[in-house]
Amino acid sequence: MKYANEIFFFVVALIAWGLLYGSRFILTLGKASQAEKLWLTALTLTASSFTIFAAASTLSLSLLTLANTFFIASFIYFGLFCRSLNGPVTKNVHFIVVAGLLVFAAVFEYLRQNGLFIHRVGLISLIGASCFVWELKELRRLKGIQSTQLRFLVYTIAIELVLTIARLVALYIDGGLNTPNLYQEGVISSSIRWAWLGITILSHVAVLGYWLEKISLEKTQAIQESSRISALLKEKERLIYGLLKANKTAATGALSASIAHELNQPLGASNLNIQFLKMKLEKGILNPELGKEILDSLEADNQRAASIVKSLRSIFAEGESSTEKVRMGDLISNVLDIVTPELKSKNIQIQLRADDRLAIKVNPAEIEQVILNLLNNAIQSLANSGTLLRRITIEATQSGRLARLSISDNGGGVSAEFRPQLFELLSTTKQSGMGLGLWLCKHIVTRYGGSIHYEDALGGGATFVFELPSAS
Ligand code: ADP
């Protein structure tokens, strides 16, 4: 068939261009690696050389020098691609390659005009075979890359090597000395050349498969990574929950003595009243007014004890994670119920200004814990300072769409050096401190889309302000 070679070249050129088109995702995925660029160059050269081979017999046989130069260049760049899998290729290599190719083109052109076809095939086969041996050596050196596609590539290159030599031998046996050019090559050597070029395409397919294999591996790793991250996030939540509990325990520890004292008062008074009542009843001398008076007093003591227990339960209750609309004033008074004995024993005055309508949508126990932490810190700061007129001011106001609560004391305040790490985990200036309180306050408040910050109080001392979306 007259144009069999041209048609063959045209078909393999089409396949090579198709492969190149299908590989453009490499360039659009992000920054292409050196190996990817070198392989794309090799594939472009392969596609270009096959295209010129297909057209040269019709346009001009002198184009064969260009086609063969591109052909050889494609092997060299394929070799550089294999080399780059083992480590980076220096930029100077490109200059050396281009210079070498110019020399090759000159020699080839000389042979085209003055030499025999078999000499030119000999030259191509020699360079081609050297490239294949080099590529195989580079692929064998590969460590740490487990790829079925690269293993397949070793086979295709080995076959290319065998076919290159086989074609030269076949050409020599099959009247090579009288063959003018590749379009008139004998059937056997032509068939071997076709098989060889077909395998060249397979080598490129193997590399494309390698990139796809790599992407899917990276994707699997990314999926594993993201599930590891979500496990870590869950772990973080568990840890924070643990810290919340630890902080509650610490806060209870600090206050337990005074809470016990506060509970003992109504309970002790009740006990006395009951003894008194019993005595009067036994003697049968209880008049109705006195009886009512004693019962009223018992009821008041009972209510006082119940209110302390209720406040404690609301703050230290477990597992309440649902939110509800609550009045800020109620949260403050729940906490004050707990700290009042402490305030009394340390001679601290409380000034409270709370907007009655101010409401927020939160889990009350959490915000009560924030208020308790801030009050506790203020109490400790006042206890450690030499201030005689100890005062804590609590202000709850509406500020635009936010509910704003500030707790100020006239204690020692926070030093400028310590301020940057004030809300950081485990940062404390107290000997027995844990550095948990303010970090947790910030964690809780930000979870509700709010914020917390420190200001110097007017006239000295500390002011902590937190703001939450208002539900008033
Ligand atoms: P801890 O109370 O265990 O130290 P916190 O996180 O509650 O942990 O507080 C961190 C630090 O912030 C305290 O050690 C203290 O130095 C400082 N601090 C907090 N509140 C006040 C305050 N009202 N006045 C002065 N310093 C404060």
Coordinates of C-alpha atoms and ligand atoms in Angstrom, one line a residue:
M1 CA 0.0 0.0 0.0
K2 CA 1.5 3.3 -1.2
Y3 CA 0.9 5.5 1.7
A4 CA 0.9 2.9 4.5
N5 CA 3.8 4.6 6.3
E6 CA 2.3 8.0 6.1
I7 CA -1.1 6.7 7.3
F8 CA 0.6 4.9 10.2
F9 CA 2.5 8.0 11.2
F10 CA -0.6 10.1 10.9
V11 CA -2.6 7.7 13.2
V12 CA 0.1 7.5 15.9
A13 CA 0.6 11.3 15.7
L14 CA -3.2 11.7 16.3
I15 CA -3.0 9.3 19.3
A16 CA 0.0 11.2 20.7
W17 CA -1.8 14.6 20.3
G18 CA -4.9 13.0 21.9
L19 CA -2.8 11.9 24.9
L20 CA -1.3 15.4 25.2
Y21 CA -4.8 16.9 25.1
G22 CA -5.9 14.4 27.8
S23 CA -2.9 15.3 30.0
R24 CA -3.6 19.0 30.1
F25 CA -5.1 18.5 33.6
I26 CA -1.5 18.2 34.8
L27 CA -1.0 21.9 34.0
T28 CA -4.4 23.0 35.3
L29 CA -4.1 21.2 38.7
G30 CA -1.6 23.7 40.1
K31 CA 2.1 24.0 39.8
A32 CA 3.4 21.2 37.5
S33 CA 6.5 19.3 38.9
Q34 CA 9.7 19.1 36.9
A35 CA 9.0 15.5 36.1
E36 CA 5.6 16.4 34.7
K37 CA 7.0 19.2 32.6
L38 CA 9.8 17.0 31.2
W39 CA 7.3 14.3 30.3
L40 CA 4.9 16.7 28.6
T41 CA 7.9 18.0 26.6
A42 CA 8.8 14.5 25.5
L43 CA 5.2 13.8 24.5
T44 CA 4.9 17.0 22.6
L45 CA 8.1 16.1 20.7
T46 CA 6.8 12.6 20.0
A47 CA 3.5 14.0 18.6
S48 CA 5.4 16.6 16.5
S49 CA 7.9 14.2 15.0
F50 CA 5.2 11.7 14.0
T51 CA 3.2 14.5 12.4
I52 CA 6.2 15.7 10.4
F53 CA 7.0 12.0 9.4
A54 CA 3.5 11.7 8.1
A55 CA 3.8 14.9 6.0
A56 CA 7.5 14.9 4.9
S57 CA 7.0 12.6 1.9
T58 CA 4.4 14.9 0.4
L59 CA 5.9 18.3 1.4
S60 CA 9.7 17.8 1.3
L61 CA 12.1 15.0 2.3
S62 CA 14.3 17.6 3.9
L63 CA 11.8 17.8 6.7
L64 CA 13.0 14.3 7.7
T65 CA 16.0 15.9 9.5
L66 CA 13.6 18.0 11.6
A67 CA 11.3 14.9 12.3
N68 CA 14.3 12.8 13.3
T69 CA 15.7 15.5 15.5
F70 CA 12.4 15.8 17.3
F71 CA 12.2 12.0 17.5
I72 CA 15.6 11.8 19.2
A73 CA 14.8 14.8 21.4
S74 CA 11.7 13.0 22.6
F75 CA 13.8 10.1 23.8
I76 CA 16.2 12.4 25.6
Y77 CA 13.4 14.2 27.3
F78 CA 11.8 10.9 28.3
G79 CA 15.1 9.9 29.8
L80 CA 15.3 13.2 31.6
F81 CA 11.8 12.6 32.9
C82 CA 13.0 9.2 34.3
R83 CA 16.0 10.9 35.8
S84 CA 13.9 13.6 37.5
L85 CA 12.0 10.9 39.3
N86 CA 15.2 10.2 41.2
G87 CA 16.0 13.8 41.9
P88 CA 15.9 17.3 40.4
V89 CA 17.6 17.8 36.9
T90 CA 19.7 21.0 36.7
K91 CA 18.7 23.8 34.3
N92 CA 22.0 23.6 32.4
V93 CA 21.0 20.2 31.1
H94 CA 18.5 21.9 28.6
F95 CA 21.4 23.9 27.0
I96 CA 23.5 20.8 26.6
V97 CA 20.6 18.9 25.2
V98 CA 19.7 21.6 22.7
A99 CA 23.4 22.0 21.6
G100 CA 23.6 18.2 21.2
L101 CA 20.4 18.1 19.1
L102 CA 21.9 20.8 16.8
V103 CA 25.0 18.7 16.3
F104 CA 22.7 15.7 15.7
A105 CA 20.6 17.6 13.1
A106 CA 23.8 18.7 11.2
V107 CA 25.2 15.2 11.1
F108 CA 21.8 13.8 10.1
E109 CA 21.4 16.3 7.3
Y110 CA 24.9 15.5 6.1
L111 CA 24.1 11.8 6.1
R112 CA 20.7 12.5 4.4
Q113 CA 22.5 14.2 1.5
N114 CA 25.7 12.2 1.3
G115 CA 25.2 8.9 3.2
L116 CA 23.0 5.8 3.1
F117 CA 19.6 5.4 4.7
I118 CA 21.0 2.5 6.8
H119 CA 23.6 4.8 8.2
R120 CA 21.0 7.2 9.3
V121 CA 18.9 4.4 10.9
G122 CA 22.1 3.2 12.5
L123 CA 22.7 6.6 14.1
I124 CA 19.1 6.9 15.3
S125 CA 19.1 3.3 16.6
L126 CA 22.3 3.9 18.5
I127 CA 21.1 7.0 20.2
G128 CA 17.7 5.6 20.8
A129 CA 19.1 2.4 22.3
S130 CA 21.4 4.4 24.6
C131 CA 18.4 6.4 25.8
F132 CA 16.4 3.3 26.5
V133 CA 19.3 1.8 28.5
W134 CA 19.6 5.0 30.4
E135 CA 15.9 5.2 31.1
L136 CA 15.9 1.6 32.3
K137 CA 18.8 2.3 34.7
E138 CA 17.0 5.4 36.1
L139 CA 13.8 3.4 36.6
R140 CA 15.7 0.6 38.3
R141 CA 17.3 3.1 40.7
L142 CA 13.8 4.3 41.8
K143 CA 13.3 3.8 45.5
G144 CA 10.2 4.6 47.5
I145 CA 7.9 4.8 44.5
Q146 CA 5.5 1.8 44.4
S147 CA 3.8 2.1 41.1
T148 CA 2.3 -0.6 38.9
Q149 CA 2.4 1.9 36.0
L150 CA 6.2 2.5 36.3
R151 CA 6.7 -1.2 36.5
F152 CA 4.8 -1.5 33.2
L153 CA 6.9 1.2 31.8
V154 CA 10.1 -0.8 32.4
Y155 CA 8.6 -3.5 30.2
T156 CA 7.6 -1.2 27.4
I157 CA 11.0 0.5 27.3
A158 CA 12.8 -2.9 27.3
I159 CA 10.6 -3.9 24.4
E160 CA 11.4 -0.6 22.6
L161 CA 15.1 -1.4 23.1
V162 CA 14.8 -4.9 21.6
L163 CA 12.7 -3.6 18.7
T164 CA 15.2 -0.8 17.9
I165 CA 18.0 -3.3 17.4
A166 CA 15.8 -5.8 15.7
R167 CA 14.7 -3.2 13.2
L168 CA 18.3 -2.3 12.3
V169 CA 19.2 -6.0 11.9
A170 CA 16.1 -6.6 9.8
L171 CA 16.9 -3.6 7.6
Y172 CA 20.4 -4.8 7.0
I173 CA 19.3 -8.2 6.1
D174 CA 16.3 -7.0 4.0
G175 CA 18.3 -5.0 1.4
G176 CA 19.0 -2.0 3.6
L177 CA 22.0 -0.9 1.6
N178 CA 19.7 -0.1 -1.4
T179 CA 16.8 1.4 0.6
P180 CA 16.7 5.2 -0.1
N181 CA 14.4 6.3 2.8
L182 CA 11.9 5.0 5.4
Y183 CA 9.0 5.3 3.0
Q184 CA 10.5 2.5 0.9
E185 CA 11.7 0.3 3.7
G186 CA 11.1 -3.4 3.5
V187 CA 8.1 -5.0 5.0
I188 CA 9.8 -6.8 7.9
S189 CA 11.8 -3.8 9.1
S190 CA 8.8 -1.5 8.5
S191 CA 6.6 -3.8 10.6
I192 CA 9.2 -3.9 13.4
R193 CA 9.4 0.0 13.2
W194 CA 5.6 0.2 13.5
A195 CA 5.5 -2.1 16.5
W196 CA 8.3 0.0 18.1
L197 CA 6.5 3.3 17.6
G198 CA 3.3 1.7 18.8
I199 CA 5.1 0.6 22.0
T200 CA 6.5 4.2 22.3
I201 CA 2.9 5.4 22.6
L202 CA 2.3 2.7 25.2
S203 CA 5.2 4.1 27.2
H204 CA 3.5 7.5 27.2
V205 CA 0.2 5.8 28.3
A206 CA 2.1 4.2 31.2
V207 CA 3.4 7.6 32.3
L208 CA -0.1 9.1 32.0
G209 CA -1.4 6.2 34.1
Y210 CA 1.4 6.9 36.7
W211 CA 0.1 10.5 37.1
L212 CA -3.4 9.4 37.5
E213 CA -2.3 6.7 40.0
K214 CA -0.4 9.4 41.9
I215 CA -3.5 11.7 42.0
S216 CA -5.8 9.0 43.2
L217 CA -3.2 8.0 45.9
E218 CA -3.0 11.7 47.0
K219 CA -6.8 11.8 47.1
T220 CA -7.0 8.7 49.3
Q221 CA -4.4 10.3 51.6
A222 CA -6.3 13.5 51.7
I223 CA -9.5 11.6 52.7
Q224 CA -7.5 9.7 55.4
E225 CA -6.0 13.0 56.5
S226 CA -9.4 14.7 56.8
S227 CA -10.9 11.8 58.8
R228 CA -7.9 12.0 61.1
I229 CA -8.5 15.8 61.5
S230 CA -12.2 15.3 62.3
A231 CA -11.2 12.6 64.9
L232 CA -8.8 15.2 66.3
L233 CA -11.5 17.8 66.4
K234 CA -13.7 15.4 68.3
E235 CA -10.9 14.7 70.6
K236 CA -10.5 18.4 71.1
E237 CA -14.2 18.7 72.0
R238 CA -13.8 15.9 74.5
L239 CA -10.8 17.6 76.0
I240 CA -12.6 20.9 76.3
Y241 CA -15.5 19.2 77.9
G242 CA -13.0 17.6 80.4
L243 CA -11.5 21.1 81.0
L244 CA -15.0 22.5 81.6
K245 CA -15.5 19.9 84.3
A246 CA -12.0 20.5 85.7
N247 CA -12.7 24.2 85.9
K248 CA -16.0 23.6 87.6
T249 CA -14.3 21.4 90.2
A250 CA -11.6 24.1 90.7
A251 CA -14.3 26.8 91.1
T252 CA -16.2 24.5 93.5
G253 CA -13.0 23.8 95.5
A254 CA -12.4 27.5 96.0
L255 CA -16.0 28.2 97.1
S256 CA -16.9 24.9 98.9
A257 CA -15.9 26.1 102.3
S258 CA -18.0 29.2 102.2
I259 CA -20.9 27.4 100.5
A260 CA -20.8 24.8 103.3
H261 CA -20.8 27.7 105.8
E262 CA -23.6 29.4 104.0
L263 CA -25.7 26.2 104.0
N264 CA -24.9 25.5 107.7
Q265 CA -26.4 28.8 108.7
P266 CA -30.1 28.2 107.7
L267 CA -29.7 24.5 108.6
G268 CA -28.3 25.3 112.0
A269 CA -31.0 28.0 112.6
S270 CA -33.7 25.5 111.6
N271 CA -32.3 22.9 114.0
L272 CA -32.5 25.4 116.9
N273 CA -36.0 26.4 115.9
I274 CA -37.1 22.8 115.7
Q275 CA -35.6 22.0 119.2
F276 CA -37.4 25.1 120.6
L277 CA -40.7 24.0 119.0
K278 CA -40.4 20.5 120.3
M279 CA -39.7 21.7 123.8
K280 CA -42.7 24.1 123.8
L281 CA -45.0 21.3 122.4
E282 CA -43.7 18.8 125.0
K283 CA -44.5 21.3 127.8
G284 CA -47.8 22.2 126.1
I285 CA -47.2 25.9 126.3
L286 CA -47.1 26.8 122.7
N287 CA -49.3 29.8 121.9
P288 CA -50.4 30.2 118.2
E289 CA -48.5 33.4 117.5
L290 CA -45.2 32.0 118.7
G291 CA -45.9 28.8 116.7
K292 CA -46.5 30.8 113.5
E293 CA -43.4 32.9 114.1
I294 CA -41.2 29.8 114.5
L295 CA -42.7 28.1 111.4
D296 CA -42.2 31.4 109.3
S297 CA -38.6 31.4 110.4
L298 CA -38.2 27.7 109.5
E299 CA -39.8 28.4 106.1
A300 CA -37.4 31.3 105.4
D301 CA -34.4 29.2 106.3
N302 CA -35.6 26.4 104.2
Q303 CA -36.0 28.6 101.2
R304 CA -32.6 30.1 101.7
A305 CA -31.0 26.6 101.7
A306 CA -33.1 25.5 98.7
S307 CA -32.1 28.6 96.7
I308 CA -28.4 27.9 97.3
V309 CA -28.8 24.3 96.3
K310 CA -30.8 25.4 93.2
S311 CA -28.0 27.8 92.1
L312 CA -25.4 25.2 92.6
R313 CA -27.3 22.7 90.6
S314 CA -27.8 25.1 87.8
I315 CA -24.1 25.8 87.5
F316 CA -22.7 22.4 88.2
A317 CA -25.3 20.3 86.4
E318 CA -24.0 17.8 83.8
G319 CA -24.8 17.4 80.1
E320 CA -27.0 20.4 79.5
S321 CA -26.1 21.5 76.1
S322 CA -29.5 22.9 74.8
T323 CA -29.9 26.6 74.7
E324 CA -32.8 28.6 76.0
K325 CA -33.8 32.3 76.3
V326 CA -32.7 33.5 79.8
R327 CA -32.5 36.9 81.5
M328 CA -29.0 38.0 82.2
G329 CA -30.1 39.3 85.6
D330 CA -31.2 35.8 86.6
L331 CA -27.9 34.3 85.6
I332 CA -26.1 37.0 87.7
S333 CA -28.2 36.4 90.8
N334 CA -27.8 32.6 90.6
V335 CA -24.0 33.2 90.7
L336 CA -24.2 35.8 93.4
D337 CA -26.2 33.3 95.6
I338 CA -23.1 31.2 95.5
V339 CA -20.4 33.8 96.0
T340 CA -22.2 36.0 98.6
P341 CA -20.8 34.3 101.7
E342 CA -17.3 34.6 100.2
L343 CA -17.9 38.3 99.5
K344 CA -19.1 38.8 103.0
S345 CA -16.2 37.1 104.6
K346 CA -13.8 39.1 102.5
N347 CA -15.6 42.3 103.1
I348 CA -16.3 43.0 99.4
Q349 CA -19.2 45.2 98.4
I350 CA -21.2 44.4 95.2
Q351 CA -22.6 47.1 93.0
L352 CA -25.1 45.6 90.5
R353 CA -26.7 47.5 87.6
A354 CA -28.5 45.1 85.3
D355 CA -31.0 46.0 82.6
D356 CA -34.1 43.9 83.6
R357 CA -35.1 43.2 80.0
L358 CA -31.7 42.0 78.9
A359 CA -31.9 38.4 77.6
I360 CA -29.7 36.0 75.8
K361 CA -30.2 32.6 74.2
V362 CA -27.6 30.3 75.7
N363 CA -27.1 27.2 77.9
P364 CA -27.5 29.0 81.2
A365 CA -25.0 26.7 83.1
E366 CA -22.2 27.8 80.7
I367 CA -22.7 31.5 81.0
E368 CA -23.1 31.2 84.7
Q369 CA -19.7 29.5 84.7
V370 CA -18.3 32.4 82.8
I371 CA -19.7 34.9 85.3
L372 CA -18.5 32.7 88.2
N373 CA -15.0 32.5 86.9
L374 CA -14.8 36.3 86.4
L375 CA -16.2 37.0 89.9
N376 CA -13.9 34.4 91.4
N377 CA -10.9 36.1 89.8
A378 CA -12.1 39.5 91.0
I379 CA -12.5 38.2 94.6
Q380 CA -9.1 36.6 94.5
S381 CA -7.5 39.8 93.2
L382 CA -9.2 41.9 95.9
A383 CA -8.2 39.5 98.6
N384 CA -4.6 39.8 97.5
S385 CA -4.5 43.5 97.2
G386 CA -4.1 46.0 100.0
T387 CA -7.4 47.9 99.0
L388 CA -9.5 48.7 102.0
L389 CA -12.7 49.6 100.2
R390 CA -13.1 46.4 98.2
R391 CA -15.7 46.7 95.5
I392 CA -16.9 44.7 92.5
T393 CA -19.2 46.4 90.0
I394 CA -21.4 44.3 87.7
E395 CA -23.1 46.0 84.8
A396 CA -25.4 44.3 82.3
T397 CA -26.5 46.5 79.5
Q398 CA -27.9 46.4 76.0
S399 CA -25.3 47.6 73.4
G400 CA -26.8 47.7 70.0
R401 CA -27.6 44.1 69.1
L402 CA -25.4 42.8 71.8
A403 CA -25.9 42.0 75.5
R404 CA -22.9 43.4 77.3
L405 CA -21.7 42.3 80.7
S406 CA -18.8 43.9 82.5
I407 CA -17.3 42.9 85.9
S408 CA -14.9 45.4 87.4
D409 CA -12.9 45.3 90.6
N410 CA -10.7 47.8 92.3
G411 CA -7.9 45.3 92.9
G412 CA -4.4 45.1 91.4
G413 CA -5.4 44.8 87.7
V414 CA -3.5 42.9 85.1
S415 CA 0.1 43.9 84.3
A416 CA 0.9 45.1 80.8
E417 CA 3.4 42.2 80.3
F418 CA 0.8 39.6 81.2
R419 CA -2.0 41.0 79.1
P420 CA -1.1 39.4 75.8
Q421 CA -1.4 35.9 77.2
L422 CA -4.3 36.6 79.5
F423 CA -6.8 34.4 77.7
E424 CA -4.3 31.7 76.8
L425 CA -4.7 28.2 78.1
L426 CA -2.6 27.4 81.3
S427 CA -1.3 30.9 81.7
T428 CA -1.6 32.0 85.3
T429 CA 0.2 34.2 87.8
K430 CA -1.2 32.5 90.8
Q431 CA 0.8 29.9 92.7
S432 CA -2.1 27.4 92.9
G433 CA -3.7 28.7 89.7
M434 CA -4.5 26.5 86.7
G435 CA -4.8 29.1 84.0
L436 CA -8.0 27.6 82.8
G437 CA -10.7 30.1 83.8
L438 CA -10.2 32.9 81.3
W439 CA -9.4 30.5 78.5
L440 CA -12.7 28.7 79.1
C441 CA -14.6 32.0 79.4
K442 CA -13.3 32.9 75.9
H443 CA -14.0 29.5 74.5
I444 CA -17.6 29.5 75.8
V445 CA -18.3 33.1 74.7
T446 CA -16.9 32.8 71.2
R447 CA -18.8 29.6 70.7
Y448 CA -22.0 31.7 71.0
G449 CA -20.6 34.2 68.5
G450 CA -19.6 36.6 71.2
S451 CA -16.3 38.1 72.4
I452 CA -14.5 38.9 75.7
H453 CA -11.8 41.4 76.5
Y454 CA -9.9 43.1 79.2
E455 CA -9.8 46.8 80.1
D456 CA -8.1 48.7 82.9
A457 CA -10.8 49.7 85.4
L458 CA -11.4 53.4 86.0
G459 CA -9.5 54.3 89.1
G460 CA -7.4 51.1 89.0
G461 CA -8.2 47.5 88.9
A462 CA -9.5 45.1 86.3
T463 CA -12.5 45.1 84.1
F464 CA -13.6 42.1 82.0
V465 CA -16.2 42.6 79.4
F466 CA -18.0 40.0 77.4
E467 CA -20.6 40.5 74.7
L468 CA -23.1 38.0 73.3
P469 CA -25.8 38.3 70.7
S470 CA -28.9 39.7 72.5
A471 CA -32.2 37.9 72.5
S472 CA -34.1 40.7 74.2
Ligands
ADP1 P1 -6.2 31.2 87.2 O1 -7.2 32.0 88.0 O2 -6.2 29.7 87.5 O3 -4.8 31.8 87.3 P2 -7.5 32.4 84.9 O4 -7.4 32.0 83.5 O5 -8.8 32.5 85.5 O6 -6.6 31.3 85.7 O7 -6.7 33.7 85.1 C1 -5.4 33.9 84.5 C2 -4.7 35.0 85.2 O8 -5.3 36.3 84.8 C3 -4.6 35.0 86.6 O9 -3.6 34.2 87.1 C4 -4.4 36.5 87.0 O10 -3.0 36.8 86.9 C5 -5.1 37.2 85.8 N1 -6.4 37.7 86.2 C6 -7.6 37.3 86.0 N2 -8.6 38.0 86.5 C7 -8.0 39.0 87.1 C8 -8.5 40.2 87.9 N3 -9.7 40.4 88.1 N4 -7.5 41.0 88.4 C9 -6.2 40.8 88.2 N5 -5.7 39.7 87.5 C10 -6.6 38.9 87.0

